[in-house]
CSV table of C-alpha atoms in Angstrom, one decimal:
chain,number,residue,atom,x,y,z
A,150,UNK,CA,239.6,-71.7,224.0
A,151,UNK,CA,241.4,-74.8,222.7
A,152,UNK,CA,244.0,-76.4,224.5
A,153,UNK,CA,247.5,-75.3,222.9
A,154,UNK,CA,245.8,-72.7,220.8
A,155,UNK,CA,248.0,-69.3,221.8
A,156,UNK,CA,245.8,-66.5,223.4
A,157,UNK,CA,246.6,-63.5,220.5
A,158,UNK,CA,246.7,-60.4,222.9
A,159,UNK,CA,243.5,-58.5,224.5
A,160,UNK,CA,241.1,-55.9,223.6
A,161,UNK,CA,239.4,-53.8,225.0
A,162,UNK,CA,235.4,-53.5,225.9
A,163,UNK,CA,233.0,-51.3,225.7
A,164,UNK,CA,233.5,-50.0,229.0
A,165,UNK,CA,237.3,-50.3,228.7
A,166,UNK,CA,236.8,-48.1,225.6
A,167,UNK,CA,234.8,-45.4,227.0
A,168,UNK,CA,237.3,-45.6,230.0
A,169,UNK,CA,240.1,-44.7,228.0
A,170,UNK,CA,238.5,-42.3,225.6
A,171,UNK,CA,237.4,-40.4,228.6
A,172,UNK,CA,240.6,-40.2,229.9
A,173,UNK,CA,242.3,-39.1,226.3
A,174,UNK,CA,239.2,-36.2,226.2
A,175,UNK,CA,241.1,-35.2,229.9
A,176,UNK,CA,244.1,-35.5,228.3
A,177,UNK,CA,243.4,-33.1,225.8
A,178,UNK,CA,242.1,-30.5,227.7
A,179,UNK,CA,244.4,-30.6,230.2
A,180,UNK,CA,247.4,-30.0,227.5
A,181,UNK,CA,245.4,-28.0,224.9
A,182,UNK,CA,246.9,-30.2,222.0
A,183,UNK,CA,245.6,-32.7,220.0
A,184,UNK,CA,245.4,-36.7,221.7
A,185,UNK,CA,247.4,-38.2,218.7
A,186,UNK,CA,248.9,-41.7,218.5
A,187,UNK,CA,252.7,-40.2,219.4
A,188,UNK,CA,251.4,-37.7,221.7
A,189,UNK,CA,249.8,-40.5,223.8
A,190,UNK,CA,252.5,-42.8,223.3
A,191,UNK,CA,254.9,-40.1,224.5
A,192,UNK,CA,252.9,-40.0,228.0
A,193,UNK,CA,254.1,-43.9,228.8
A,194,UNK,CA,257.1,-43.9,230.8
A,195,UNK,CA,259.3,-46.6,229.4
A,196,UNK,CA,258.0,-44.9,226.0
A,197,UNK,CA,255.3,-47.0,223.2
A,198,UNK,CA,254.9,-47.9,219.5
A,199,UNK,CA,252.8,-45.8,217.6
A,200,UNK,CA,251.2,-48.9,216.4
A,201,UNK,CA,250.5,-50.3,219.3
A,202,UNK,CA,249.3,-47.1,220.5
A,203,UNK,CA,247.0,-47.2,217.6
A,204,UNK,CA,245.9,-51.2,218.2
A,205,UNK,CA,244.6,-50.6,221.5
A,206,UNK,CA,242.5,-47.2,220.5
A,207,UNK,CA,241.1,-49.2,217.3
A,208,UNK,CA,240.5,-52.4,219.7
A,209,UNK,CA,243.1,-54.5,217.9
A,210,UNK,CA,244.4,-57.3,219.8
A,211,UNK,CA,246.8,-56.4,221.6
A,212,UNK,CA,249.5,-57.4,224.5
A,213,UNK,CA,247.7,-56.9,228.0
A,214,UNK,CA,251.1,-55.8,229.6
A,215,UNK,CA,250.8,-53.0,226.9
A,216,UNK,CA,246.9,-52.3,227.4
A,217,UNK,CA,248.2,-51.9,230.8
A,218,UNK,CA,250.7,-49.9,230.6
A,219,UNK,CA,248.8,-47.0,228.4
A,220,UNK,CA,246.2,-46.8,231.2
A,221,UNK,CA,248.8,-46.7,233.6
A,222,UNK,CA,250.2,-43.4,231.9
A,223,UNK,CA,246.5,-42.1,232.0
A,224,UNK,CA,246.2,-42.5,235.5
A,225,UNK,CA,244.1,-45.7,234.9
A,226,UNK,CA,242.6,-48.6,236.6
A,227,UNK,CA,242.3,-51.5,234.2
A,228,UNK,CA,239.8,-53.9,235.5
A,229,UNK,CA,238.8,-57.6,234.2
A,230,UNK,CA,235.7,-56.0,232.2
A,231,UNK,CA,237.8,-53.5,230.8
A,232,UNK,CA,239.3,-56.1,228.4
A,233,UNK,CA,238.4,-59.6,227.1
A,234,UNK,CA,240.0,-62.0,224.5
A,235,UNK,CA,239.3,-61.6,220.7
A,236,UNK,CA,237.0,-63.6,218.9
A,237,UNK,CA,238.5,-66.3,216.5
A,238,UNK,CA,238.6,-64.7,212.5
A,239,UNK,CA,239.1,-61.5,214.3
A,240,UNK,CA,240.7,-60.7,210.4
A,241,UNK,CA,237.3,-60.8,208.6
A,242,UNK,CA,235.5,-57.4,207.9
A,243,UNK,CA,232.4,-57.6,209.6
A,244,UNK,CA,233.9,-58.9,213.0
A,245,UNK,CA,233.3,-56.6,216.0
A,246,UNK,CA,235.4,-57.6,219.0
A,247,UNK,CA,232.4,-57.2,221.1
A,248,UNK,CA,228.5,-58.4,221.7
A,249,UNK,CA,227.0,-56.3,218.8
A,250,UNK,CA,223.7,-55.5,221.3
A,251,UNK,CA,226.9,-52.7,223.1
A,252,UNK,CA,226.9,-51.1,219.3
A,253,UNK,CA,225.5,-47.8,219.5
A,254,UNK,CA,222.6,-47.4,217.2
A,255,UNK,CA,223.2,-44.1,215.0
A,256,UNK,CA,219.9,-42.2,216.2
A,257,UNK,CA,219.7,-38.5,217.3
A,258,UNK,CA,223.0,-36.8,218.6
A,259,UNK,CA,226.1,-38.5,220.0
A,260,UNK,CA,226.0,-38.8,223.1
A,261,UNK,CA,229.0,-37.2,225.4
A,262,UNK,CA,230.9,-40.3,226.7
A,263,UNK,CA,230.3,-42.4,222.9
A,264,UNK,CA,233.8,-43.4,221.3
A,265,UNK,CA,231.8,-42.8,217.9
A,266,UNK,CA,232.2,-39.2,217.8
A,267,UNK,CA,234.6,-37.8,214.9
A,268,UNK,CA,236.6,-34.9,215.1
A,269,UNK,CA,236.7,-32.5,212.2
A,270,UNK,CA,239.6,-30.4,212.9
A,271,UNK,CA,240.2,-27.9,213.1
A,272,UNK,CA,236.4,-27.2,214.2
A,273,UNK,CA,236.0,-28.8,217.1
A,274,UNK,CA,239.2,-26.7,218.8
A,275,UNK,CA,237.9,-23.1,216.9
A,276,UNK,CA,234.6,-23.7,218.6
A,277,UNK,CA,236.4,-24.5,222.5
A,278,UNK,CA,238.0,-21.1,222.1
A,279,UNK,CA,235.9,-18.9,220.4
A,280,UNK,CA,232.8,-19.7,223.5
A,281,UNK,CA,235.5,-18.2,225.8
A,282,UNK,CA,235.5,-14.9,224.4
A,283,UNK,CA,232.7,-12.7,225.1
A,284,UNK,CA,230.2,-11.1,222.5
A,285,UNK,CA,231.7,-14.0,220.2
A,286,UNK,CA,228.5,-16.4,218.7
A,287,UNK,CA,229.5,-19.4,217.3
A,288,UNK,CA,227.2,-20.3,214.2
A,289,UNK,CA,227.1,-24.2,213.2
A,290,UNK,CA,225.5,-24.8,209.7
A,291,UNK,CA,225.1,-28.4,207.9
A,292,UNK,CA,221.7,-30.0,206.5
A,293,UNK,CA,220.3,-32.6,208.9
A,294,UNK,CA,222.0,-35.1,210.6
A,295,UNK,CA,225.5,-33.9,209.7
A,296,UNK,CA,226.2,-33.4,213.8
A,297,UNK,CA,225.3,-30.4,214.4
A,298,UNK,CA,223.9,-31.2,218.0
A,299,UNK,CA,226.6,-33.2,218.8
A,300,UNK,CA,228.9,-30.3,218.2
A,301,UNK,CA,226.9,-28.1,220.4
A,302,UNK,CA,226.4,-30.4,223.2
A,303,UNK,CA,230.3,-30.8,223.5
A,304,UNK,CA,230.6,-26.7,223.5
A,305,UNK,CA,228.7,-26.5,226.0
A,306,UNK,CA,230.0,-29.0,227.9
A,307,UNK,CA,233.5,-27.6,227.5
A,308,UNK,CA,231.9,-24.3,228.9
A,309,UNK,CA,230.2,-26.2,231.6
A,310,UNK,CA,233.7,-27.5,232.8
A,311,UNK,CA,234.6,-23.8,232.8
A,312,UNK,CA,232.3,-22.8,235.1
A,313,UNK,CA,229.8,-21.1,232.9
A,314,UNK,CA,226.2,-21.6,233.3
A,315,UNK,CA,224.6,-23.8,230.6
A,316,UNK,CA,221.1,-23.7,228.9
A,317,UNK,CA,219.9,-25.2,225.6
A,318,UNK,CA,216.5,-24.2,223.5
A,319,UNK,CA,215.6,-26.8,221.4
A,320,UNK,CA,213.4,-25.1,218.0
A,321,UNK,CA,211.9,-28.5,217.3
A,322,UNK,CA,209.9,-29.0,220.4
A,323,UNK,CA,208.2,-25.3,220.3
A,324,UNK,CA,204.2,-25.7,219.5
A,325,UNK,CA,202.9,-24.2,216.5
A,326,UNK,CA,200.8,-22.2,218.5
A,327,UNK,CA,203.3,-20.0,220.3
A,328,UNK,CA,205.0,-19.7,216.7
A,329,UNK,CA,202.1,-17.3,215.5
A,330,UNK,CA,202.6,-14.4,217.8
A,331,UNK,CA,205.9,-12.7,218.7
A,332,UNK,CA,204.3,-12.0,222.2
A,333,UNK,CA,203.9,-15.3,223.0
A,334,UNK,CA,207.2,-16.3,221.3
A,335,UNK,CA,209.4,-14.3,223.3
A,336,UNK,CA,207.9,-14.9,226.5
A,337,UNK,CA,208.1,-18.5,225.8
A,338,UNK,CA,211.4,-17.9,225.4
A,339,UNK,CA,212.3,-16.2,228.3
A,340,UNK,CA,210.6,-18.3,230.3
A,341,UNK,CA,212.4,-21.4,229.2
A,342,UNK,CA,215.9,-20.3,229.2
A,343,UNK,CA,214.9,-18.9,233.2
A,344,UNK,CA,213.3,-22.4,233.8
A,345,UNK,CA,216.5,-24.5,233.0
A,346,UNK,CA,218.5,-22.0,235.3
A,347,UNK,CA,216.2,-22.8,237.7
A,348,UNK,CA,215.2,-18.9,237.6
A,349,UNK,CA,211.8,-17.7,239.3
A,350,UNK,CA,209.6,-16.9,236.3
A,351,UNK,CA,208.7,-13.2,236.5
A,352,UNK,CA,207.7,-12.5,233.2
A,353,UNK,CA,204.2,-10.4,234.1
A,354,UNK,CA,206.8,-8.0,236.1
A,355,UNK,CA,209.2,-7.2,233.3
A,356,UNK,CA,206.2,-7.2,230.2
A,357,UNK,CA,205.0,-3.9,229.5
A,358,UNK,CA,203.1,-3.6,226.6
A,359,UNK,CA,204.0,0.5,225.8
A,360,UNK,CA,207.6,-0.5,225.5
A,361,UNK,CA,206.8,-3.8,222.3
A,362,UNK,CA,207.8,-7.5,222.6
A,363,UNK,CA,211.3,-7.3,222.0
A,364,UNK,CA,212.2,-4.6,224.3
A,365,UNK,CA,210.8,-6.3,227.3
A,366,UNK,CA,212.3,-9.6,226.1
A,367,UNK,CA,215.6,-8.0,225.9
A,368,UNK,CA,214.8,-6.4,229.4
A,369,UNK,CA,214.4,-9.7,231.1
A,370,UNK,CA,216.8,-11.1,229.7
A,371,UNK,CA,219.2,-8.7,231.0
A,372,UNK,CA,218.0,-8.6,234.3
A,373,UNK,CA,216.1,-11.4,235.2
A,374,UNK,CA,218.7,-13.7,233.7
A,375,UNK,CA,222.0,-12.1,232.5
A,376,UNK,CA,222.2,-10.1,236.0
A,377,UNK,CA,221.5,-13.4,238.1
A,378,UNK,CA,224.8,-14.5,237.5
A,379,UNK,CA,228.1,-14.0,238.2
A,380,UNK,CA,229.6,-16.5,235.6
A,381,UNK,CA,228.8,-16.2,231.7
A,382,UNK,CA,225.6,-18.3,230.2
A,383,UNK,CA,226.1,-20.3,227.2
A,384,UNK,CA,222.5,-21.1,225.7
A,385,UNK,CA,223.0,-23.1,222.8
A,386,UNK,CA,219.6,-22.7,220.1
A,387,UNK,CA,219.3,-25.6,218.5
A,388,UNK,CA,217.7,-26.2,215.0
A,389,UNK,CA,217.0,-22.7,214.5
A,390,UNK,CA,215.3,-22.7,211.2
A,391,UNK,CA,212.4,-24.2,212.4
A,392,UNK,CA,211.2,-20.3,213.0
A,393,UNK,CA,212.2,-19.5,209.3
A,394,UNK,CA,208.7,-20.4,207.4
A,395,UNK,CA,207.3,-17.7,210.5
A,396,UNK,CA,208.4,-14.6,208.8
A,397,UNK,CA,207.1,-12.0,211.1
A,398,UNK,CA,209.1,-14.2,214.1
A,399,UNK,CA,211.9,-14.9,212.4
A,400,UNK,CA,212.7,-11.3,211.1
A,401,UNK,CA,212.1,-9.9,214.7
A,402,UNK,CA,213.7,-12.5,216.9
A,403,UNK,CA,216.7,-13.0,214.6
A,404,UNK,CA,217.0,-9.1,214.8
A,405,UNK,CA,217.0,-9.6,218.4
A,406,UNK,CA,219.9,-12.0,218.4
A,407,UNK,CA,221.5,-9.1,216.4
A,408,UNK,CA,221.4,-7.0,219.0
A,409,UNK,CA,222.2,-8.7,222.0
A,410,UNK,CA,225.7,-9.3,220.1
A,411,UNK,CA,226.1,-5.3,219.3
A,412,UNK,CA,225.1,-4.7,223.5
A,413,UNK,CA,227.7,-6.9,223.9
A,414,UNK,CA,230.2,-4.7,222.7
A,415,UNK,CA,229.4,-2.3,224.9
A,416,UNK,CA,227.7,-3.5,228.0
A,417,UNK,CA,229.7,-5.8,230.6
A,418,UNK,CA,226.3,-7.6,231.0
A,419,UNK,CA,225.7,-8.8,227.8
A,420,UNK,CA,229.2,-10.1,227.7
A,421,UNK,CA,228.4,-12.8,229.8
A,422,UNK,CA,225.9,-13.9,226.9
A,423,UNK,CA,227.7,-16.9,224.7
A,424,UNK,CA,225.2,-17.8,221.7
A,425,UNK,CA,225.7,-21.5,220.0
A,426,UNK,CA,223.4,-21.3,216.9
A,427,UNK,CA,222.9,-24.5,214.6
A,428,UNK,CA,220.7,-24.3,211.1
A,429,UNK,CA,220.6,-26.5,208.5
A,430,UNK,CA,220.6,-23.7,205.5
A,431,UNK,CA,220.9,-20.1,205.6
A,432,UNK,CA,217.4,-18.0,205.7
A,433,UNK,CA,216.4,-17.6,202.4
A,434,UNK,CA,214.2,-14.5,203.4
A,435,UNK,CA,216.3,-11.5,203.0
A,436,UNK,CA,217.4,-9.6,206.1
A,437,UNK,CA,218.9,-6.6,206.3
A,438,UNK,CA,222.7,-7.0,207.0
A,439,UNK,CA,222.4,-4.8,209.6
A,440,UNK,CA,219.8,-7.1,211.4
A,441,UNK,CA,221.4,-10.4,210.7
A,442,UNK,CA,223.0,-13.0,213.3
A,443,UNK,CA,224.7,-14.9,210.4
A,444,UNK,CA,227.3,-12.6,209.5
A,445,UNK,CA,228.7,-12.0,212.8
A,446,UNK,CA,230.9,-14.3,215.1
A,447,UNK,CA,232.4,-17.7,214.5
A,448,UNK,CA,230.8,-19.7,211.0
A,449,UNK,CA,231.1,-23.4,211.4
A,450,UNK,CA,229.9,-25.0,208.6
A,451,UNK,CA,230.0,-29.0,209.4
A,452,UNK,CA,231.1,-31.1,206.2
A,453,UNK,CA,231.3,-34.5,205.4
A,454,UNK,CA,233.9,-37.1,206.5
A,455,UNK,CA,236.5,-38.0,204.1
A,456,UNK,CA,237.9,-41.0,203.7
A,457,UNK,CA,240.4,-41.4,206.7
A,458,UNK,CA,237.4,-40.4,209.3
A,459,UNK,CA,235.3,-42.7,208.0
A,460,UNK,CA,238.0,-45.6,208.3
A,461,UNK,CA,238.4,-44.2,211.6
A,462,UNK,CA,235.1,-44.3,212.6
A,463,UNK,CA,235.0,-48.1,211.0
A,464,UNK,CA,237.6,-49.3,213.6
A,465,UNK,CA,235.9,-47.9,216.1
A,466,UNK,CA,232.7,-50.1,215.4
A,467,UNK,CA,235.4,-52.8,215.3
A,468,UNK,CA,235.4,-53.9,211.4
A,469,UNK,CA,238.3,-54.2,209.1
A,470,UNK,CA,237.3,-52.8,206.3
A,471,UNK,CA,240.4,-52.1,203.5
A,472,UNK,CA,241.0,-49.0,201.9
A,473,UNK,CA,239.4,-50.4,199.1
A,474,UNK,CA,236.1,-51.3,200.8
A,475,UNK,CA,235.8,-48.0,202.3
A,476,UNK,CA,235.9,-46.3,199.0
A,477,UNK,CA,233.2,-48.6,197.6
A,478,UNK,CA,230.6,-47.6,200.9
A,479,UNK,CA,231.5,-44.0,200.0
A,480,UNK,CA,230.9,-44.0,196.7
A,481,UNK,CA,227.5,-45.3,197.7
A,482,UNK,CA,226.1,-42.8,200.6
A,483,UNK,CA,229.2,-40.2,200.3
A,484,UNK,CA,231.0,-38.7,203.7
A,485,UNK,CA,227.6,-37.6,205.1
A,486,UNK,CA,227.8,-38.9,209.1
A,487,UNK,CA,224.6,-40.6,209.8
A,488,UNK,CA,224.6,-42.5,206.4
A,489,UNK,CA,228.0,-43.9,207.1
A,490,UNK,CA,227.2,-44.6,211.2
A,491,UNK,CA,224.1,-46.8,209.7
A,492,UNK,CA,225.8,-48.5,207.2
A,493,UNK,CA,228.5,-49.8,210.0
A,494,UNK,CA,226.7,-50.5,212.8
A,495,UNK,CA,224.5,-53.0,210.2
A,496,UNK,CA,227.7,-54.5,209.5
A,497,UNK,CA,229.3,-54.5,212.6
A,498,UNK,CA,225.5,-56.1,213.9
A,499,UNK,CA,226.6,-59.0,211.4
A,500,UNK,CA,224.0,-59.3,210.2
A,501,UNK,CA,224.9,-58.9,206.3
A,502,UNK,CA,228.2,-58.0,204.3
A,503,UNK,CA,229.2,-54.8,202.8
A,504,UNK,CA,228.2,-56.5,199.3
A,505,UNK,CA,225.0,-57.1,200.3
A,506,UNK,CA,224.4,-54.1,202.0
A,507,UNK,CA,225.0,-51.8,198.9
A,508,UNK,CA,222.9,-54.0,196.6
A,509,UNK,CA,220.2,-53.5,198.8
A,510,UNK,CA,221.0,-50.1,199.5
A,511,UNK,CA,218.5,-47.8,197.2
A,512,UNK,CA,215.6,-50.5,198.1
A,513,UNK,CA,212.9,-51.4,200.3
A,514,UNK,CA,214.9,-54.3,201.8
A,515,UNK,CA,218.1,-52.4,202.4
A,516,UNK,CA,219.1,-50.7,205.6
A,517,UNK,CA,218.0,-47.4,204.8
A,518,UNK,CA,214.5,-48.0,203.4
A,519,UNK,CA,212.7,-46.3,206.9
A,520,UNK,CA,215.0,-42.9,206.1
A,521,UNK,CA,214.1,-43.1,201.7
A,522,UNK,CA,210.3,-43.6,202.6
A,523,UNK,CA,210.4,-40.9,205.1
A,524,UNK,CA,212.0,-38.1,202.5
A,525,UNK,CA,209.9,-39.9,199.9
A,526,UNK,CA,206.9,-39.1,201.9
A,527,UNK,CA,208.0,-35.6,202.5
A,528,UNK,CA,208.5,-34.8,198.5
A,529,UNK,CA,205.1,-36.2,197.8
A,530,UNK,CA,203.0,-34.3,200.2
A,531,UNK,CA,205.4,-30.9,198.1
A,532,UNK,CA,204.4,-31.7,194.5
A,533,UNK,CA,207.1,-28.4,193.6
A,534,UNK,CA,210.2,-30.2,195.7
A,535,UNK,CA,209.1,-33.7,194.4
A,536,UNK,CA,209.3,-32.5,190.5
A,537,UNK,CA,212.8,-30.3,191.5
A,538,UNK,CA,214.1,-33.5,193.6
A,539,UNK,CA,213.3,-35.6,190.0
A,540,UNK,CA,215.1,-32.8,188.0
A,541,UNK,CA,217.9,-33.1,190.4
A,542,UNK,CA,218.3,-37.0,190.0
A,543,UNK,CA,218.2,-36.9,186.4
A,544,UNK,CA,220.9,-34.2,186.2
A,545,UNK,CA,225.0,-33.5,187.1
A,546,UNK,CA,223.7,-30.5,188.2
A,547,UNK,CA,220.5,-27.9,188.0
A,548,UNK,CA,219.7,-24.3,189.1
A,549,UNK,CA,216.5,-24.4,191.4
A,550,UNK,CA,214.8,-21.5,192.8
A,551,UNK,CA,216.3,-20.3,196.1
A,552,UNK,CA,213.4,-21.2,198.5
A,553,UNK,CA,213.0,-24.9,196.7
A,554,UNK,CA,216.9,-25.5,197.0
A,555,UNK,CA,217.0,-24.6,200.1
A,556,UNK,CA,214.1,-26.9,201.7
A,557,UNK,CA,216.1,-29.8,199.7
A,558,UNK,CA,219.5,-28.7,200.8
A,559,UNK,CA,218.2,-28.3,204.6
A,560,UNK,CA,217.0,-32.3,204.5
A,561,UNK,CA,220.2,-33.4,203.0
A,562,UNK,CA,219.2,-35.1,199.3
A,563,UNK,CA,221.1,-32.2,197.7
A,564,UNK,CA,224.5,-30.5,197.6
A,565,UNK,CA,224.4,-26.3,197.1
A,566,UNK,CA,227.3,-25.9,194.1
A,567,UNK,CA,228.2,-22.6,193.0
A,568,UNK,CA,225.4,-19.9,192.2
A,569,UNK,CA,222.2,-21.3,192.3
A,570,UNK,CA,222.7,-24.8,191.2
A,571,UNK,CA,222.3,-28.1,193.2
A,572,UNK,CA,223.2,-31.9,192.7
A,573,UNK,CA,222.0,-34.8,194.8
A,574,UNK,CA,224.1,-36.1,197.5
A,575,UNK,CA,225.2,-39.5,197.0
A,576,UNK,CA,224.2,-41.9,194.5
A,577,UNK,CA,221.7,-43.7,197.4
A,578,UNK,CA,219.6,-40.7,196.8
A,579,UNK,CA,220.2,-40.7,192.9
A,580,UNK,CA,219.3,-44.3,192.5
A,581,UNK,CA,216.3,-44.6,195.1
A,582,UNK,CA,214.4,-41.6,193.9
A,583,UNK,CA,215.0,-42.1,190.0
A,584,UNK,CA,213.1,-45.4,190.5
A,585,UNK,CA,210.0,-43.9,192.9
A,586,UNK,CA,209.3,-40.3,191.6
């Protein structure tokens, strides 16, 4: 730094910020109320601005004796790596406050301890109390890459912090082969839910074939797993649509899931069971109401970020982006999560401008070229959804048949509107697939 050139304030680092974060998450759960700016500032003794409150969260510079002071309330150590001085032109947009190689590349879910998770309330809060009560599922629903998994990995961690036993199936990593027989599907099942609880597999005792599949999976399950413990299970089941295109599976094991939420009603066991379900669209094979997991329990359905989450979410890759700017990156990819994260972590990289990035948006040089070719591949290999996806671009809006909009609804390029009718979901999509279908 220059001789004579005054030192404007601190901020804080990445580990500083995950520091502090982790703390406010504490904070939260500890007093069952929302970590806003005044509710933080009201935990400093000799009492804090809500603007500076704000300035240190959004790594603003910031006085160190202030910095200091916030983790003090928090029951915080500040060390020297936890802050460092801002850059020069700390004013321009596409400034982050730290090396850009520390920016979290937007790729699969977020993880636990990442400051670039954003609440939607009141979701977040619904989902912490509902996995508390017994016989309760919580069902998450949002096309891909909304945050689904993110949501359900901070369930179950609030339910891990409770004591409860935790276990996660992922649908995405099941072979093909187990998917063609319910057999073999269920005592996969079992035995992977029993393997993560560090269970001894004893499937052959519990299988009988005169009793069917789903009674001996429900069997084991009761006593081989549910009985094992004295605290309840969460088990999360993530990406469950994957079994929807398996009809035979899906109509039996979602049946299943059915009925372990009815046992629940009655059977102190089966209380212990708390189901986290995430989908990206609703089945579009009918089941009988009677039969169905999706109209019982808690409905989450994730939506997009408006306008103050995605400023929020901005900050906190460290760019100063007006009001005015935001609108214009929204009006280009919308609210939808992983489209924003992308967009800011290129410009927080520095390595272009907002200008430039939109120009280049809908193209082969722009940063989501990788993600269009991938959906374009997708469409292509589906002549039906590649000629519905072009009726879509070229139209406000279109009715589609219920299995077609659901398979474009489920990979995010459309929106579901009223009845059976769809529209694209942002004008990346309308622009990009206008020009290449």
């Amino acid at each position: 730094m220059a001789a004579g050139k005054r030192k404007r304030g601190r901020v804080l680092t990445v580990s500083g910020r995950n520091k502090l974060n982790e703390a406010i998450e504490a904070w939260k759960r500890k007093n069952k109320q929302d970590a806003t700016n005044s509710s933080i500032a009201g935990e400093v003794p000799h009492g804090m601005g809500l603007e500076t409150v704000s300035k240190i969260r959004q790594g603003r510079p910031t006085d160190l004796t202030k910095i200091k002071d916030l983790f003090a309330s928090l029951n915080l150590d500040l060390k020297d790596d936890d802050y460092a001085y801002p850059e020069a032109g700390s004013a321009r947009e596409t400034e982050p406050t730290e090396p850009a190689g520390e920016i979290e590349f937007p790729q699969g879910q977020v993880a636990l301890n990442s400051p670039l998770y954003i609440e939607r309330p009141p979701i977040e809060q619904r989902c912490y109390q509902t996995v508390m009560r017994p016989g309760s599922p919580i069902r998450i629903k949002a096309p891909k890459q909304m945050g689904k998994t993110s949501l359900m990995s901070r369930i179950l961690d609030r339910a891990s912090e409770k004591g409860f036993q935790i276990a996660t199936v992922d649908f995405q990593i099941i072979d093909k082969a187990v998917l063609t027989d319910l057999d073999r599907f269920l005592k996969w099942f079992c035995a992977y839910v029993g393997r993560q609880l560090k269970l001894e597999n004893k499937i052959e005792d519990y299988w009988d074939p005169i009793f069917g599949s789903k009674v001996n999976c429900y069997d084991y399950f009761e006593k081989n797993i549910l009985a094992k413990t004295d605290t309840p299970l969460a088990l999360g089941l993530d990406e469950v649509d994957r079994i929807f295109e398996y009809r035979d599976i899906a109509e039996d094991f979602l049946g299943l899931l059915r009925s372990w939420h009815e046992e629940a009603k009655r059977n102190q066991t089966w209380q212990k069971l708390r189901l986290i379900l995430t989908y990206s669209t609703e089945m579009y094979i009918p089941l009988d109401i009677n039969q169905s997991p999706f109209n019982v329990g808690l409905p989450v359905e994730l939506p997009e970020f408006d306008r103050r989450q995605v400023q929020d979410l901005a900050e906190r890759h460290r760019l100063n982006l007006s009001g005015d700017r935001i609108e214009q990156l929204m009006d280009m990819v919308g609210g939808h999560p992983y489209l924003v994260r992308v967009a800011l972590y290129h410009l927080a990289d520095n390595n272009t401008d907002l200008d430039a990035l939109l120009k280049n948006a809908p193209t082969e040089a722009g940063a989501y070229s990788d993600r269009l070719r991938r959906h374009l591949s997708n469409l292509e290999a589906n002549p039906d959804l590649a000629a519905a996806m072009k009726q879509v671009v070229d139209s406000e809006s279109i009715p589609l048949k219920p299995t077609v909009a659901y398979k474009l609804n489920s990979m995010g390029l459309t929106k579901q509107q009223e009845g059976d009718r769809v529209r694209v979901r942002c004008r990346l999509y309308r622009e990009y697939f206008r020009s290449h279908l």
